[in-house]
C-alpha cells in the first residue's frame, strides 16, 4: 500500500495566495467603510446644497467682501480668494487643474471624494464671486461649504435648480467632498 502525501510547498503556496487575496479584500472593505463613515451626514450635504440649515445643522454664511487676485499664489497657480477672519478662502487655477483654497492650502478638485448621490462626472471650477460660501457645523465637526449653479445651464431658466457643492472638513487637513443635486 502506497500513500501519497502532498508536497507541503504546494499547499503553502495555495494558502499564501488565498491569504493574500483575503487580506487585499479585507483592506479594500476597510477603506470603503472608512470612506462611508467619514462622509458628511446627509443633513450637512443638504444644508450646503440648499443654502439653508437643516435638522441639527448650524450654518453661517460667509459674507464676500473684497476679492483678491494673485498670479503666483503658489508655483503655477493663480488664486482668487476672499479674507474671512484673516483666513484665505477661495479657489486657485492652474494648467494642472483647479483647487479649493483654504488657509493657504490647495485641495485639488479632481481629488474630491464623490458622494454616492452625485450624478456629475466632472468637478466644476469654483467661481469665487458667484458661489455661495458658508460654515456648516454638526456634532462638533465643521465644514467649509461652497455651492453654486452649474455654469452655462444653471444660470437661467429651470436649470437654476441644478446645483453642485464642495464640502471641506476643516479639522486638520480634512477631506474634500463633491456632490450635486436638484433644489426646489
PDB file of C-alpha atoms in Angstrom:
ATOM      1  CA  UNK A   1       0.000   0.000   0.000  1.00  0.00           C
ATOM      2  CA  UNK A   2       1.421   3.269  -1.094  1.00  0.00           C
ATOM      3  CA  UNK A   3       0.200   6.555   0.240  1.00  0.00           C
ATOM      4  CA  UNK A   4       0.799   9.808  -1.480  1.00  0.00           C
ATOM      5  CA  UNK A   5       1.431  12.797   0.737  1.00  0.00           C
ATOM      6  CA  UNK A   6       1.000  16.185  -0.879  1.00  0.00           C
ATOM      7  CA  UNK A   7       4.060  18.333  -1.160  1.00  0.00           C
ATOM      8  CA  UNK A   8       3.937  20.880   1.685  1.00  0.00           C
ATOM      9  CA  UNK A   9       5.164  23.645  -0.580  1.00  0.00           C
ATOM     10  CA  UNK A  10       2.091  23.232  -2.851  1.00  0.00           C
ATOM     11  CA  UNK A  11      -0.414  23.700  -0.039  1.00  0.00           C
ATOM     12  CA  UNK A  12       1.671  26.501   1.456  1.00  0.00           C
ATOM     13  CA  UNK A  13       1.646  28.402  -1.856  1.00  0.00           C
ATOM     14  CA  UNK A  14      -2.097  27.924  -2.219  1.00  0.00           C
ATOM     15  CA  UNK A  15      -2.624  29.057   1.371  1.00  0.00           C
ATOM     16  CA  UNK A  16      -0.410  32.119   0.876  1.00  0.00           C
ATOM     17  CA  UNK A  17      -2.256  33.101  -2.308  1.00  0.00           C
ATOM     18  CA  UNK A  18      -5.598  32.668  -0.585  1.00  0.00           C
ATOM     19  CA  UNK A  19      -4.345  34.616   2.430  1.00  0.00           C
ATOM     20  CA  UNK A  20      -3.054  37.423   0.211  1.00  0.00           C
ATOM     21  CA  UNK A  21      -6.362  37.801  -1.650  1.00  0.00           C
ATOM     22  CA  UNK A  22      -8.255  37.699   1.658  1.00  0.00           C
ATOM     23  CA  UNK A  23      -6.009  40.431   3.068  1.00  0.00           C
ATOM     24  CA  UNK A  24      -6.484  42.553  -0.061  1.00  0.00           C
ATOM     25  CA  UNK A  25     -10.255  42.149   0.135  1.00  0.00           C
ATOM     26  CA  UNK A  26     -10.231  42.997   3.843  1.00  0.00           C
ATOM     27  CA  UNK A  27      -8.130  46.098   3.193  1.00  0.00           C
ATOM     28  CA  UNK A  28     -10.465  47.204   0.404  1.00  0.00           C
ATOM     29  CA  UNK A  29     -13.565  46.725   2.587  1.00  0.00           C
ATOM     30  CA  UNK A  30     -11.870  48.585   5.455  1.00  0.00           C
ATOM     31  CA  UNK A  31     -11.034  51.550   3.177  1.00  0.00           C
ATOM     32  CA  UNK A  32     -14.584  51.657   1.761  1.00  0.00           C
ATOM     33  CA  UNK A  33     -16.101  51.554   5.244  1.00  0.00           C
ATOM     34  CA  UNK A  34     -13.794  54.355   6.433  1.00  0.00           C
ATOM     35  CA  UNK A  35     -14.854  56.498   3.482  1.00  0.00           C
ATOM     36  CA  UNK A  36     -18.515  55.786   4.200  1.00  0.00           C
ATOM     37  CA  UNK A  37     -18.116  56.532   7.904  1.00  0.00           C
ATOM     38  CA  UNK A  38     -16.124  59.698   7.217  1.00  0.00           C
ATOM     39  CA  UNK A  39     -18.570  61.120   4.653  1.00  0.00           C
ATOM     40  CA  UNK A  40     -20.540  64.124   5.862  1.00  0.00           C
ATOM     41  CA  UNK A  41     -24.057  63.419   7.157  1.00  0.00           C
ATOM     42  CA  UNK A  42     -26.903  63.899   4.672  1.00  0.00           C
ATOM     43  CA  UNK A  43     -28.212  66.937   6.602  1.00  0.00           C
ATOM     44  CA  UNK A  44     -24.821  68.631   6.213  1.00  0.00           C
ATOM     45  CA  UNK A  45     -24.769  67.958   2.459  1.00  0.00           C
ATOM     46  CA  UNK A  46     -28.332  69.229   2.013  1.00  0.00           C
ATOM     47  CA  UNK A  47     -27.644  72.302   4.159  1.00  0.00           C
ATOM     48  CA  UNK A  48     -24.784  73.163   1.836  1.00  0.00           C
ATOM     49  CA  UNK A  49     -26.641  72.395  -1.399  1.00  0.00           C
ATOM     50  CA  UNK A  50     -29.858  74.199  -0.398  1.00  0.00           C
ATOM     51  CA  UNK A  51     -28.006  77.086   1.345  1.00  0.00           C
ATOM     52  CA  UNK A  52     -30.180  76.703   4.442  1.00  0.00           C
ATOM     53  CA  UNK A  53     -29.632  74.893   7.750  1.00  0.00           C
ATOM     54  CA  UNK A  54     -31.328  71.506   8.114  1.00  0.00           C
ATOM     55  CA  UNK A  55     -32.002  69.196  11.102  1.00  0.00           C
ATOM     56  CA  UNK A  56     -29.439  69.874  13.826  1.00  0.00           C
ATOM     57  CA  UNK A  57     -27.097  71.733  11.487  1.00  0.00           C
ATOM     58  CA  UNK A  58     -25.697  75.195  12.146  1.00  0.00           C
ATOM     59  CA  UNK A  59     -24.973  77.240   9.009  1.00  0.00           C
ATOM     60  CA  UNK A  60     -23.185  80.607   8.938  1.00  0.00           C
ATOM     61  CA  UNK A  61     -22.981  82.471   5.660  1.00  0.00           C
ATOM     62  CA  UNK A  62     -19.582  83.844   4.728  1.00  0.00           C
ATOM     63  CA  UNK A  63     -20.073  87.376   3.506  1.00  0.00           C
ATOM     64  CA  UNK A  64     -17.999  88.065   0.437  1.00  0.00           C
ATOM     65  CA  UNK A  65     -16.286  91.409   0.812  1.00  0.00           C
ATOM     66  CA  UNK A  66     -13.471  92.323  -1.494  1.00  0.00           C
ATOM     67  CA  UNK A  67     -11.724  89.698  -3.574  1.00  0.00           C
ATOM     68  CA  UNK A  68      -8.011  89.278  -4.016  1.00  0.00           C
ATOM     69  CA  UNK A  69      -6.325  88.061  -7.179  1.00  0.00           C
ATOM     70  CA  UNK A  70      -2.791  86.745  -7.016  1.00  0.00           C
ATOM     71  CA  UNK A  71      -0.997  85.495 -10.128  1.00  0.00           C
ATOM     72  CA  UNK A  72       1.700  83.396  -8.480  1.00  0.00           C
ATOM     73  CA  UNK A  73      -0.056  82.287  -5.325  1.00  0.00           C
ATOM     74  CA  UNK A  74       1.837  79.003  -5.442  1.00  0.00           C
ATOM     75  CA  UNK A  75       4.039  77.911  -8.355  1.00  0.00           C
ATOM     76  CA  UNK A  76       1.787  77.578 -11.398  1.00  0.00           C
ATOM     77  CA  UNK A  77      -1.401  78.659  -9.599  1.00  0.00           C
ATOM     78  CA  UNK A  78      -3.389  81.859  -9.942  1.00  0.00           C
ATOM     79  CA  UNK A  79      -5.618  82.401  -6.921  1.00  0.00           C
ATOM     80  CA  UNK A  80      -8.858  84.264  -6.373  1.00  0.00           C
ATOM     81  CA  UNK A  81      -9.881  84.495  -2.742  1.00  0.00           C
ATOM     82  CA  UNK A  82     -11.561  86.477  -0.020  1.00  0.00           C
ATOM     83  CA  UNK A  83     -10.372  87.048   3.521  1.00  0.00           C
ATOM     84  CA  UNK A  84     -12.736  85.947   6.261  1.00  0.00           C
ATOM     85  CA  UNK A  85     -11.462  86.485   9.782  1.00  0.00           C
ATOM     86  CA  UNK A  86      -7.936  86.658   8.360  1.00  0.00           C
ATOM     87  CA  UNK A  87      -8.323  83.281   6.611  1.00  0.00           C
ATOM     88  CA  UNK A  88      -7.900  82.959   2.843  1.00  0.00           C
ATOM     89  CA  UNK A  89     -10.885  81.185   1.264  1.00  0.00           C
ATOM     90  CA  UNK A  90     -11.323  80.778  -2.488  1.00  0.00           C
ATOM     91  CA  UNK A  91     -10.023  78.894  -5.485  1.00  0.00           C
ATOM     92  CA  UNK A  92      -6.850  78.539  -7.480  1.00  0.00           C
ATOM     93  CA  UNK A  93      -6.472  77.811 -11.176  1.00  0.00           C
ATOM     94  CA  UNK A  94      -3.652  76.046 -12.978  1.00  0.00           C
ATOM     95  CA  UNK A  95      -2.975  74.012 -16.096  1.00  0.00           C
ATOM     96  CA  UNK A  96      -2.838  71.036 -13.711  1.00  0.00           C
ATOM     97  CA  UNK A  97      -6.436  71.704 -12.636  1.00  0.00           C
ATOM     98  CA  UNK A  98      -8.436  73.812 -10.220  1.00  0.00           C
ATOM     99  CA  UNK A  99      -8.283  73.658  -6.452  1.00  0.00           C
ATOM    100  CA  UNK A 100     -10.189  74.882  -3.414  1.00  0.00           C
ATOM    101  CA  UNK A 101      -8.064  77.281  -1.380  1.00  0.00           C
ATOM    102  CA  UNK A 102      -8.350  77.269   2.409  1.00  0.00           C
ATOM    103  CA  UNK A 103      -5.814  78.594   4.916  1.00  0.00           C
ATOM    104  CA  UNK A 104      -3.021  78.704   2.343  1.00  0.00           C
ATOM    105  CA  UNK A 105      -3.504  75.086   1.318  1.00  0.00           C
ATOM    106  CA  UNK A 106      -4.767  73.870  -2.063  1.00  0.00           C
ATOM    107  CA  UNK A 107      -7.250  70.988  -2.277  1.00  0.00           C
ATOM    108  CA  UNK A 108      -7.384  69.757  -5.921  1.00  0.00           C
ATOM    109  CA  UNK A 109     -10.977  69.467  -7.120  1.00  0.00           C
ATOM    110  CA  UNK A 110     -10.174  66.368  -9.196  1.00  0.00           C
ATOM    111  CA  UNK A 111      -9.295  64.551  -5.957  1.00  0.00           C
ATOM    112  CA  UNK A 112     -12.538  65.466  -4.197  1.00  0.00           C
ATOM    113  CA  UNK A 113     -14.350  62.377  -2.934  1.00  0.00           C
ATOM    114  CA  UNK A 114     -17.568  61.984  -4.890  1.00  0.00           C
ATOM    115  CA  UNK A 115     -20.546  61.349  -2.615  1.00  0.00           C
ATOM    116  CA  UNK A 116     -22.902  58.484  -3.592  1.00  0.00           C
ATOM    117  CA  UNK A 117     -25.866  60.624  -4.708  1.00  0.00           C
ATOM    118  CA  UNK A 118     -23.680  62.570  -7.181  1.00  0.00           C
ATOM    119  CA  UNK A 119     -24.506  62.267 -10.880  1.00  0.00           C
ATOM    120  CA  UNK A 120     -21.853  64.526 -12.434  1.00  0.00           C
ATOM    121  CA  UNK A 121     -18.570  63.051 -13.520  1.00  0.00           C
ATOM    122  CA  UNK A 122     -16.647  66.305 -13.791  1.00  0.00           C
ATOM    123  CA  UNK A 123     -15.908  68.583 -10.887  1.00  0.00           C
ATOM    124  CA  UNK A 124     -16.812  72.126 -11.965  1.00  0.00           C
ATOM    125  CA  UNK A 125     -14.478  75.033 -11.284  1.00  0.00           C
ATOM    126  CA  UNK A 126     -15.374  77.346  -8.414  1.00  0.00           C
ATOM    127  CA  UNK A 127     -16.256  80.903  -9.373  1.00  0.00           C
ATOM    128  CA  UNK A 128     -15.489  82.731  -6.150  1.00  0.00           C
ATOM    129  CA  UNK A 129     -17.693  85.777  -6.776  1.00  0.00           C
ATOM    130  CA  UNK A 130     -20.740  83.741  -7.881  1.00  0.00           C
ATOM    131  CA  UNK A 131     -20.596  80.844  -5.427  1.00  0.00           C
ATOM    132  CA  UNK A 132     -22.259  80.751  -2.014  1.00  0.00           C
ATOM    133  CA  UNK A 133     -19.815  80.260   0.855  1.00  0.00           C
ATOM    134  CA  UNK A 134     -20.685  79.149   4.383  1.00  0.00           C
ATOM    135  CA  UNK A 135     -19.520  77.373   7.529  1.00  0.00           C
ATOM    136  CA  UNK A 136     -21.533  74.324   8.442  1.00  0.00           C
ATOM    137  CA  UNK A 137     -21.350  72.586  11.815  1.00  0.00           C
ATOM    138  CA  UNK A 138     -22.922  69.426  13.133  1.00  0.00           C
ATOM    139  CA  UNK A 139     -21.968  67.345  16.167  1.00  0.00           C
ATOM    140  CA  UNK A 140     -18.644  69.091  16.673  1.00  0.00           C
ATOM    141  CA  UNK A 141     -17.480  68.847  13.059  1.00  0.00           C
ATOM    142  CA  UNK A 142     -17.031  71.957  10.949  1.00  0.00           C
ATOM    143  CA  UNK A 143     -17.105  72.128   7.168  1.00  0.00           C
ATOM    144  CA  UNK A 144     -16.366  74.846   4.651  1.00  0.00           C
ATOM    145  CA  UNK A 145     -19.208  74.761   2.138  1.00  0.00           C
ATOM    146  CA  UNK A 146     -19.142  76.204  -1.350  1.00  0.00           C
ATOM    147  CA  UNK A 147     -22.188  75.695  -3.563  1.00  0.00           C
ATOM    148  CA  UNK A 148     -23.181  77.072  -6.920  1.00  0.00           C
ATOM    149  CA  UNK A 149     -25.227  76.504 -10.031  1.00  0.00           C
ATOM    150  CA  UNK A 150     -23.686  74.677 -12.957  1.00  0.00           C
ATOM    151  CA  UNK A 151     -22.145  77.193 -15.334  1.00  0.00           C
ATOM    152  CA  UNK A 152     -23.967  77.636 -18.609  1.00  0.00           C
ATOM    153  CA  UNK A 153     -27.100  75.563 -17.985  1.00  0.00           C
ATOM    154  CA  UNK A 154     -27.577  76.540 -14.347  1.00  0.00           C
ATOM    155  CA  UNK A 155     -27.621  80.318 -14.513  1.00  0.00           C
ATOM    156  CA  UNK A 156     -31.050  80.817 -16.095  1.00  0.00           C
ATOM    157  CA  UNK A 157     -34.451  79.200 -16.563  1.00  0.00           C
ATOM    158  CA  UNK A 158     -35.493  75.932 -14.963  1.00  0.00           C
ATOM    159  CA  UNK A 159     -31.869  74.740 -14.886  1.00  0.00           C
ATOM    160  CA  UNK A 160     -31.284  77.004 -11.871  1.00  0.00           C
ATOM    161  CA  UNK A 161     -32.377  74.018  -9.782  1.00  0.00           C
ATOM    162  CA  UNK A 162     -29.266  72.042 -10.814  1.00  0.00           C
ATOM    163  CA  UNK A 163     -26.531  72.777  -8.268  1.00  0.00           C
ATOM    164  CA  UNK A 164     -23.218  71.394  -7.129  1.00  0.00           C
ATOM    165  CA  UNK A 165     -21.193  71.775  -3.996  1.00  0.00           C
ATOM    166  CA  UNK A 166     -17.929  71.086  -2.244  1.00  0.00           C
ATOM    167  CA  UNK A 167     -17.567  70.394   1.463  1.00  0.00           C
ATOM    168  CA  UNK A 168     -14.191  70.552   3.130  1.00  0.00           C
ATOM    169  CA  UNK A 169     -13.900  69.058   6.580  1.00  0.00           C
ATOM    170  CA  UNK A 170     -11.806  71.784   8.206  1.00  0.00           C
ATOM    171  CA  UNK A 171     -10.285  69.813  11.074  1.00  0.00           C
ATOM    172  CA  UNK A 172      -6.569  69.279  10.338  1.00  0.00           C
ATOM    173  CA  UNK A 173      -6.139  68.654   6.614  1.00  0.00           C
ATOM    174  CA  UNK A 174      -9.605  67.277   6.081  1.00  0.00           C
ATOM    175  CA  UNK A 175     -11.185  65.568   3.142  1.00  0.00           C
ATOM    176  CA  UNK A 176     -12.781  67.495   0.280  1.00  0.00           C
ATOM    177  CA  UNK A 177     -16.147  66.109  -0.917  1.00  0.00           C
ATOM    178  CA  UNK A 178     -18.039  66.804  -4.154  1.00  0.00           C
ATOM    179  CA  UNK A 179     -21.775  66.414  -4.734  1.00  0.00           C
ATOM    180  CA  UNK A 180     -24.625  67.715  -6.858  1.00  0.00           C
ATOM    181  CA  UNK A 181     -28.401  67.706  -6.834  1.00  0.00           C
ATOM    182  CA  UNK A 182     -31.633  69.486  -7.644  1.00  0.00           C
ATOM    183  CA  UNK A 183     -33.131  72.098  -5.364  1.00  0.00           C
ATOM    184  CA  UNK A 184     -36.691  73.417  -5.291  1.00  0.00           C
TER     185      UNK A 184
END
